[in-house]
Coordinates of C-alpha atoms in Angstrom, one line a residue:
X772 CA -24.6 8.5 4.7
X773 CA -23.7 7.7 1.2
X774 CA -20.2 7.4 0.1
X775 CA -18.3 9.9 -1.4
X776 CA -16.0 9.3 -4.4
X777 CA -13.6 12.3 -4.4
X778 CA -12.5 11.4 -8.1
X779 CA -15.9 11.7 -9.6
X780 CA -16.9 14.3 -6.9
X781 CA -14.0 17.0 -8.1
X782 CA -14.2 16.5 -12.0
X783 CA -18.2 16.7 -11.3
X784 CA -17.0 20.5 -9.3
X785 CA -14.4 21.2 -12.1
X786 CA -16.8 20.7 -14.7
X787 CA -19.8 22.5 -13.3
X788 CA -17.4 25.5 -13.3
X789 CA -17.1 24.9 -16.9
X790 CA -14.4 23.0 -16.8
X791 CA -14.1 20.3 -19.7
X792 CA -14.7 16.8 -18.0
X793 CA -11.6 15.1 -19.5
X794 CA -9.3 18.4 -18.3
X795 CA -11.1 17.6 -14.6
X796 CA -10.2 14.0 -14.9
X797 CA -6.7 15.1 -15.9
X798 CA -6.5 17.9 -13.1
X799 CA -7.6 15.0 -10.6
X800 CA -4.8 12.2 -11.5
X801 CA -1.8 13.5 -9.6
X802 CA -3.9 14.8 -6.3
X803 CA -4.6 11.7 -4.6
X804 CA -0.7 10.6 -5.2
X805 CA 0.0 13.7 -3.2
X806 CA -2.8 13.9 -0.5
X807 CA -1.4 10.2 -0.1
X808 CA 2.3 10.9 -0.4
X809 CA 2.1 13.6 2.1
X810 CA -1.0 12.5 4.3
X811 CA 1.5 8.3 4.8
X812 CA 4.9 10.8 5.4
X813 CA 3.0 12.7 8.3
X814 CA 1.7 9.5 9.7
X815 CA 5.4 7.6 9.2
X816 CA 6.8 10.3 11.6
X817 CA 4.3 10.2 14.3
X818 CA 4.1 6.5 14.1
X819 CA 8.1 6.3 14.4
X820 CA 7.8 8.8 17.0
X821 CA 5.1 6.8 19.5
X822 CA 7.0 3.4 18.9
X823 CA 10.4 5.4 20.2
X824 CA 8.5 6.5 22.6
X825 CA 6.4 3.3 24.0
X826 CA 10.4 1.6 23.5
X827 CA 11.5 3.6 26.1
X828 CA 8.7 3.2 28.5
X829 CA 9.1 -0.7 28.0
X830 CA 12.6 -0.5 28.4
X831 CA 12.5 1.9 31.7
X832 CA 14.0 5.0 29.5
X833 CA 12.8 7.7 27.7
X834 CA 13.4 7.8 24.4
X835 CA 13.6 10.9 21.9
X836 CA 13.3 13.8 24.2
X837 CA 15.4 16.9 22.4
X838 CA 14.1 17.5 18.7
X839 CA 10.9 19.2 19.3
X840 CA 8.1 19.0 22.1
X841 CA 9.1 15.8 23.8
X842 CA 10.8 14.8 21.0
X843 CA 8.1 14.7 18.5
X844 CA 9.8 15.5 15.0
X845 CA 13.0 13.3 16.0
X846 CA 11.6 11.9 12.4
X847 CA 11.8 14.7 10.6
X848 CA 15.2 15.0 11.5
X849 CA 15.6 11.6 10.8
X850 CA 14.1 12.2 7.4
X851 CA 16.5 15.7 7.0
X852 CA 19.6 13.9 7.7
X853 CA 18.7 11.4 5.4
X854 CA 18.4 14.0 2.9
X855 CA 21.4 15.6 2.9
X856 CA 23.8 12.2 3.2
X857 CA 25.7 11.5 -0.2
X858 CA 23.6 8.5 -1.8
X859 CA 26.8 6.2 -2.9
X860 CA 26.5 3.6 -5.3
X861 CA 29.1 1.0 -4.7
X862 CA 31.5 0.1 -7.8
X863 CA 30.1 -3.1 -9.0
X864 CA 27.1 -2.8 -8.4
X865 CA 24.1 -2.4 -11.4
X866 CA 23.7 1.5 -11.1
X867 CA 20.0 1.3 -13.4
X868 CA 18.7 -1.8 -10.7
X869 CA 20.3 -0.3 -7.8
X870 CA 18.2 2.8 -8.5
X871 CA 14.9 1.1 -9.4
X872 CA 14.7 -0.8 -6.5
X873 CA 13.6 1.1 -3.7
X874 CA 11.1 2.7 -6.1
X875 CA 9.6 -0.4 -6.9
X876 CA 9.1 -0.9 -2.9
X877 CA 7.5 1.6 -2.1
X878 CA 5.2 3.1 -4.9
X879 CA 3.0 -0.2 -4.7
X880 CA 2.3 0.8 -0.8
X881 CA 1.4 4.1 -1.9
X882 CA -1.0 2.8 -4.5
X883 CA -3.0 0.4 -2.1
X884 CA -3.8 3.3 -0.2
X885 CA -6.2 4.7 -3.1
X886 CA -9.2 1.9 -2.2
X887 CA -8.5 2.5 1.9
X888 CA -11.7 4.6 3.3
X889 CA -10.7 6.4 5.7
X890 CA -14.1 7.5 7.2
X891 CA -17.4 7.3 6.5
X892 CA -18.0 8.5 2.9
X893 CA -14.4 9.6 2.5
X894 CA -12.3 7.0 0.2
X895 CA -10.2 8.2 -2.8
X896 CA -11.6 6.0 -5.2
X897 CA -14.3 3.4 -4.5
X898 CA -13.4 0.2 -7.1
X899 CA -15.7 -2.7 -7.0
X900 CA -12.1 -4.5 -7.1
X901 CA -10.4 -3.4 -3.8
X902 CA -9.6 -5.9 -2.1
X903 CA -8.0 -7.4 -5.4
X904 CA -6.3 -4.3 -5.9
X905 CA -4.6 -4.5 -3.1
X906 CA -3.3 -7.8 -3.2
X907 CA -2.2 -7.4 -6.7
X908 CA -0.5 -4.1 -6.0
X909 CA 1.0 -5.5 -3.0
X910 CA 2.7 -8.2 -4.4
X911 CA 5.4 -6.5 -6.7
X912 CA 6.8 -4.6 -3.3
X913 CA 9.0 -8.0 -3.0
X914 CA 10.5 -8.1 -6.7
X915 CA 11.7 -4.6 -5.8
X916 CA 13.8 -6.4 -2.7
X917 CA 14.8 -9.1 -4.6
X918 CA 16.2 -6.6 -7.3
X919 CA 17.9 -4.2 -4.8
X920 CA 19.6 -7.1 -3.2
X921 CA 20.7 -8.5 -6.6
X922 CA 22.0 -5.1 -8.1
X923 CA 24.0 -4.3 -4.6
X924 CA 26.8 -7.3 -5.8
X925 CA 26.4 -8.0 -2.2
X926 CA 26.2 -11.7 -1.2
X927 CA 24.5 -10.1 2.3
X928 CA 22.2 -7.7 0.2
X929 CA 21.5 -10.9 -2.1
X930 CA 20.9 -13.3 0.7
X931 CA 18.3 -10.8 2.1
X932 CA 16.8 -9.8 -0.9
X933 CA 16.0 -13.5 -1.5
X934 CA 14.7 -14.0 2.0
X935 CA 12.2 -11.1 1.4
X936 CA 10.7 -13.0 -1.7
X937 CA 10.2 -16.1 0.0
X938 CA 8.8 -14.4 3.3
X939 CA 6.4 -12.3 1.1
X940 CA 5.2 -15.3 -1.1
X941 CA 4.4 -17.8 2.0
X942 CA 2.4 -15.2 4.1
X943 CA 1.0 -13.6 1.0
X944 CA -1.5 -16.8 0.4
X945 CA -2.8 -17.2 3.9
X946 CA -3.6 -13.4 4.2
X947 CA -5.5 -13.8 1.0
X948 CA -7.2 -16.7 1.9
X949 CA -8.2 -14.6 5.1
X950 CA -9.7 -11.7 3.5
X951 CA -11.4 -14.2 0.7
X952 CA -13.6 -15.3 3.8
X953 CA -14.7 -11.5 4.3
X954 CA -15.3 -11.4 0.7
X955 CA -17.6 -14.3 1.0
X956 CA -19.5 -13.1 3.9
X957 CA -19.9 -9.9 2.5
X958 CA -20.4 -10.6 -1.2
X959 CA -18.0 -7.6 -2.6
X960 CA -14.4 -7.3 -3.1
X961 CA -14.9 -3.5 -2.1
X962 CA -13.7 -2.1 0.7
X963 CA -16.3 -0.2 1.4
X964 CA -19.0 -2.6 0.9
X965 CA -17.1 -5.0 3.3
X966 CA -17.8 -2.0 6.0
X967 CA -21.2 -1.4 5.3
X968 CA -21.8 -5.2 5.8
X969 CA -20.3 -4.7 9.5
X970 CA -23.3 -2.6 10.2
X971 CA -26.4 -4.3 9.8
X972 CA -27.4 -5.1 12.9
X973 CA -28.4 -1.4 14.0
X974 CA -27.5 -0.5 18.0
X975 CA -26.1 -3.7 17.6
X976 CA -24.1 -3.7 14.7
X977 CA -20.7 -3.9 17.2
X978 CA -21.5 -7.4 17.2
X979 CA -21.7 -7.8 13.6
X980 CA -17.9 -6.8 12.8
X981 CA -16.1 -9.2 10.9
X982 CA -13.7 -9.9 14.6
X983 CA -16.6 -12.1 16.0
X984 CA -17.4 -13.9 13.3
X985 CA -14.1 -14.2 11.5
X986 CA -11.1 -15.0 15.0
X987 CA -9.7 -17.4 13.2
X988 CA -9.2 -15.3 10.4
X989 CA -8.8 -12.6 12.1
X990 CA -5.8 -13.9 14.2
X991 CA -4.3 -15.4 10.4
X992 CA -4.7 -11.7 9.4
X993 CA -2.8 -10.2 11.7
X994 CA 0.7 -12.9 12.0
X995 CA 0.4 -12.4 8.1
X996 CA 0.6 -8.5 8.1
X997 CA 2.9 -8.9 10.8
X998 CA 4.8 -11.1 8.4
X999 CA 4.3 -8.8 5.1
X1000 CA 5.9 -5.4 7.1
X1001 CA 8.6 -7.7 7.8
X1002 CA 9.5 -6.3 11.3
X1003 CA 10.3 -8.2 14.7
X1004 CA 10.1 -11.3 15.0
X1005 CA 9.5 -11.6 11.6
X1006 CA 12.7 -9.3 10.4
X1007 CA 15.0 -12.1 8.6
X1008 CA 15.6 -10.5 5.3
X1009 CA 17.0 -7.9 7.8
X1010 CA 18.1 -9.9 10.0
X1011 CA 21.5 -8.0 11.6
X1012 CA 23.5 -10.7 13.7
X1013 CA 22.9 -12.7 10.2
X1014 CA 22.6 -10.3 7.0
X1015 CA 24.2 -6.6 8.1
X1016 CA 21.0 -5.2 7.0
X1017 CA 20.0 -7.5 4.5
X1018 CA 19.1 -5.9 0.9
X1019 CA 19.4 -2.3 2.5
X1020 CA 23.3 -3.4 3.1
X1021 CA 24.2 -0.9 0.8
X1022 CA 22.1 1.7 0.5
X1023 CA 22.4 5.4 1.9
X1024 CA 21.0 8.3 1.7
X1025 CA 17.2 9.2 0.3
X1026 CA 17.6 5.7 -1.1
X1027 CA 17.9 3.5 1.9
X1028 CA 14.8 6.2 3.3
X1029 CA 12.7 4.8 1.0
X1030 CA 13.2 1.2 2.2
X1031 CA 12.8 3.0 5.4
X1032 CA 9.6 4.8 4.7
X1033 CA 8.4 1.6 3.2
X1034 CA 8.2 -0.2 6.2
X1035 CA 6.4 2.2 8.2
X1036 CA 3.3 2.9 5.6
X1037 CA 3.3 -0.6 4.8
X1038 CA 2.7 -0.9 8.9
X1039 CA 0.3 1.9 8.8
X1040 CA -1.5 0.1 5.6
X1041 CA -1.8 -3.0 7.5
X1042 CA -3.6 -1.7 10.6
X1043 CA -5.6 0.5 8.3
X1044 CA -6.6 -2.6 6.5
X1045 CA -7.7 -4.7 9.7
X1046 CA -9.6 -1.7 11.1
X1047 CA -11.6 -1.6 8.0
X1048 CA -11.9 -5.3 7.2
X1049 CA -12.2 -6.9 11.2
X1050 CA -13.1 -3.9 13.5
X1051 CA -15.8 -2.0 11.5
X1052 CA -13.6 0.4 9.8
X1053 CA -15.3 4.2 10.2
X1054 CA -18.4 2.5 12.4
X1055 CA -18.6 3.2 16.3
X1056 CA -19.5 1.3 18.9
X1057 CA -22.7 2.1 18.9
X1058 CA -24.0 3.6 15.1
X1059 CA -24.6 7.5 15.1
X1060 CA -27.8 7.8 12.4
X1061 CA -29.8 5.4 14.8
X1062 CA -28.6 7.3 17.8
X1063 CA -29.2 11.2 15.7
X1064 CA -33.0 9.2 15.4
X1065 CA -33.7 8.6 18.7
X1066 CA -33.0 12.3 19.8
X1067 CA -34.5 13.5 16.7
X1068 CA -30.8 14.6 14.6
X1069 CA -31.9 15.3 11.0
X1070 CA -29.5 12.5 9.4
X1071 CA -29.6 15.0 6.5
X1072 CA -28.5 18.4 8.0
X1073 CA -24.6 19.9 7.0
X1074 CA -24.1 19.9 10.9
X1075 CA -24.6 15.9 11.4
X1076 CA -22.7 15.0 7.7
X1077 CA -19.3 16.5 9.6
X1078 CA -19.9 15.6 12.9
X1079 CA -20.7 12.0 11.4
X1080 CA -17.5 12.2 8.9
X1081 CA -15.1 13.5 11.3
X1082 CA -16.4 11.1 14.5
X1083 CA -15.4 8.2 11.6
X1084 CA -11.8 9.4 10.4
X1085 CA -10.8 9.3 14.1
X1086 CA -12.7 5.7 15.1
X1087 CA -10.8 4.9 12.0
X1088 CA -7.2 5.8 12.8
X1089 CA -8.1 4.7 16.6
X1090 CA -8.6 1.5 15.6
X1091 CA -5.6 1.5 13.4
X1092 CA -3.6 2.7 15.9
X1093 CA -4.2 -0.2 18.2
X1094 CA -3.0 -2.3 15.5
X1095 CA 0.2 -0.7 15.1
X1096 CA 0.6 -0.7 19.1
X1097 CA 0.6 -4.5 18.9
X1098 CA 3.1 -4.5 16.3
X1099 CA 5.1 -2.2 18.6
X1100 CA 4.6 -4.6 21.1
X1101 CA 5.9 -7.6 20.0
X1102 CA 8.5 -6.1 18.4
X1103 CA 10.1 -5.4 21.8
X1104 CA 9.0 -8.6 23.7
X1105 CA 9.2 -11.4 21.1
X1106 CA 12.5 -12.6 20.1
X1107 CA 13.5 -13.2 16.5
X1108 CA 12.2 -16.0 14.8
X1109 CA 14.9 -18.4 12.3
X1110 CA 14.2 -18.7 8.6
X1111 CA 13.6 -22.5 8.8
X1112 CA 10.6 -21.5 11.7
X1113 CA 9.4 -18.8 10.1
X1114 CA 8.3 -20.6 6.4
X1115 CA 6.9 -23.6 8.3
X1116 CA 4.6 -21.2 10.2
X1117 CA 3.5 -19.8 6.7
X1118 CA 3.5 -23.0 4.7
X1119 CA 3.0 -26.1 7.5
X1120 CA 0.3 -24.2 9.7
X1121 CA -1.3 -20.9 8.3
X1122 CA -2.1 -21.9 5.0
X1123 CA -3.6 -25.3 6.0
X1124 CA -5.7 -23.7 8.5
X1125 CA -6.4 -20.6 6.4
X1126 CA -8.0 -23.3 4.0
X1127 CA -10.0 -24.6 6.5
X1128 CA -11.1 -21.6 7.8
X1129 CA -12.3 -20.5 4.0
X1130 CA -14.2 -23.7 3.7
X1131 CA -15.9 -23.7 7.2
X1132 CA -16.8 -20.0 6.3
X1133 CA -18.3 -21.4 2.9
X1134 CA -20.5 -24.4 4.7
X1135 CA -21.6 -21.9 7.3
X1136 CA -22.7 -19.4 5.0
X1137 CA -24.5 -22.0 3.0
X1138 CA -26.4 -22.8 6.2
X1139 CA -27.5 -19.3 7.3
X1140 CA -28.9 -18.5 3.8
X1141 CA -30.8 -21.9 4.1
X1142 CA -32.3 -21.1 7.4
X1143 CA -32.1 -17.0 6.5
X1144 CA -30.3 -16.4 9.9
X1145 CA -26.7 -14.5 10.2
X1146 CA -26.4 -16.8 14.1
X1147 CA -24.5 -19.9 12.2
X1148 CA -21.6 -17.3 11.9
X1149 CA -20.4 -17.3 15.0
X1150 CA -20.0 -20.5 15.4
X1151 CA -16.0 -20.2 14.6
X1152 CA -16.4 -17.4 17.6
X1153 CA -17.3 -20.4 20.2
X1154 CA -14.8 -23.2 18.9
X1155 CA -12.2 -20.4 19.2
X1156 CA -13.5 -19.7 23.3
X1157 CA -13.9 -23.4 23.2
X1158 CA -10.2 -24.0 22.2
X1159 CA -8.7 -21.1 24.8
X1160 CA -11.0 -22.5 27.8
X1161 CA -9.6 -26.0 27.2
X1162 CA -5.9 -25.2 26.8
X1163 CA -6.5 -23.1 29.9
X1164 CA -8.2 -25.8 31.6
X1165 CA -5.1 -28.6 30.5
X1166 CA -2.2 -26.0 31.3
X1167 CA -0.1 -27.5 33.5
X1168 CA 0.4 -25.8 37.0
X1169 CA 4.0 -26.0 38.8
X1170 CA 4.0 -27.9 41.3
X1171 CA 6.0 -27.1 44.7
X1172 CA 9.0 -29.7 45.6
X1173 CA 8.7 -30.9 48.7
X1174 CA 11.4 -29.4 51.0
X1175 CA 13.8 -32.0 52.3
X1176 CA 14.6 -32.2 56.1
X1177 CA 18.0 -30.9 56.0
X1178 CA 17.0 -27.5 54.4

């Protein structure tokens, strides 16, 4: 199933209707902001939603009940009350930054989603650059935080805003360096390229998703994400028993949403990002055109093209999902991290082994094009069992005191 580009698929409709191609390209421009804009707001409510939910559970209570079935548009009325506060500007404060700010958080998120495929043959616009894209996009989110910390004329707001920048820029690298290795291996910074290359093994192509032969990498990708969203244990620009609420210290209103919203597509961006770059993205367990082949499916036929595209939107968002649900989960069961800890994790540990990962990655490539085998690849899959048995095997058991005679 060939990929779609919706861009060049619409002004291709528009202008076999007699439309004029550059009025179609035109006409198309604004749609994928708002597909996106409303498509990430839907998905920040029922994500907010299911983490107040599985809170509760973990915590023995039951979280938003009231507002809707079960409580599932306690968001929306989140979002409404937001809405309707009075957005205050304190007096000292640079009114023209103070604005800016949460702008400049969150229109790179929505941006980054333009190269994500969401399912097979359905991604917004197919750039040979994706993966670039996304880096490049996502690294102005943190100049915004920086500004809206600076413009508050808030030494808490500053403090936090400054924290943000140096979170961003030591996790940013690693998680590069991580996806550069997938890049390697798949010889394409495109997104969808790198999921194509996750299915090249037929029935078996669950074995040939990027998680097996990229753990290292894989486990780099995920504390830098983590990291990136900037929520538990990784809050400190946020950080409340220190900062208030960091650079959001005086924000209200739609304002201080946006910070808000920000942090939950950027979540949703991340475990859309490790879906399509570790798990296979749109692909199944086991591929559908080999399995339509063996019960004699026309590949071609309307029926199996939305059968095949709707079966990878939702392996897509299922695999995202999970994502988020660890996120959610060590949220509530890890304890904050301090600032000094968490930029020696980024600096002293992930970027040194992030290196090392990129070069083994190089020297094993180099070997399976030389013996014209894709089996040298999984080699970092052993050393990482390897590794987990052995600090199994050297974990120290307690050891029962001997009782005295007098108890």
């Amino acid at each position: 199933m060939e990929t779609i580009d919706l861009g060049r698929a619409f002004a291709q409709s528009l202008s076999g209707l007699g439309v004029p191609a550059e009025l179609a390209r035109a006409l198309w421009l604004p749609l994928p902001m708002l597909v996106i804009l409303a498509t990430v707001a839907v998905g920040v409510i029922l994500v907010v939603w299911g983490e107040r939910k599985w809170a509760g559970y973990m915590q023995q209570r039951f979280g938003p009940t009231i507002v809707g079935l079960g409580g599932s548009i306690q968001g929306a009325a989140d979002g409404l009350k937001l809405l309707i506060k009075e957005d205050i500007i304190p007096n000292k404060a640079d009114p023209w930054l103070f604005t800016v700010g949460p702008a400049i958080v969150i229109i790179p998120v929505f941006f980054s989603y333009l190269v994500i495929p969401f399912g097979q043959g359905l991604v917004l616009s197919d750039i040979a650059i994706g993966i670039f894209f996304i880096i490049a996009v996502s690294s102005i989110s943190p100049i915004g935080a920086l500004m809206a910390g600076y413009a508050s004329n808030n030494k808490y707001a500053l403090l936090g805003g400054l924290r943000a920048a140096a979170q961003s820029l030591s996790y940013e690298i690693p998680l590069a360096l991580s996806v550069l290795a997938l890049v390697m291996m798949s010889n394409s910074l495109s997104t969808v390229d790198i999921v194509k290359q996750q299915e090249t093994l037929g029935l078996f192509s669950f074995f040939s998703w990027n998680v097996w032969r990229q753990p290292l990498g894989f486990v780099i990708f995920l504390i830098s994400a983590l990291a990136e969203t900037e929520r538990a244990p990784f809050d400190l620009p946020e950080a409340e028993s220190e900062l208030v609420a960091g650079h959001h210290t005086e924000y209200s209103g739609m304002k201080f949403a946006l910070f808000y919203l920000s942090e939950y597509a950027n979540l949703i961006l991340a475990s859309l990002m490790a879906s399509v770059l570790f798990l296979g993205g749109w692909s199944f367990i086991v591929p559908l055109e080999p399995l339509a082949g063996l019960f004699g499916i026309q590949t071609a036929s309307p029926v199996f093209q939305v059968v095949a595209a709707l079966v990878g939107i939702s392996v897509t968002i299922l695999k995202a999902t999970f994502f988020i649900f660890l996120a959610v989960l060590a949220r509530w069961t890890l304890p904050r991290v301090r600032i000094d800890q968490l930029l020696d994790l980024g600096w002293k540990f992930l970027l040194p082994v992030s290196l090392f990962n990129l070069l083994l990655t190089a020297a094993l490539m180099l070997l399976s094009n030389t013996i014209k085998t894709t089996l040298p690849l999984y080699v970092p899959l052993l050393i990482m069992a390897g590794l987990v048995f052995v600090a199994l095997t050297l974990q120290k058991k307690p050891v029962a005191k001997p009782k005295t005679a007098g108890a």
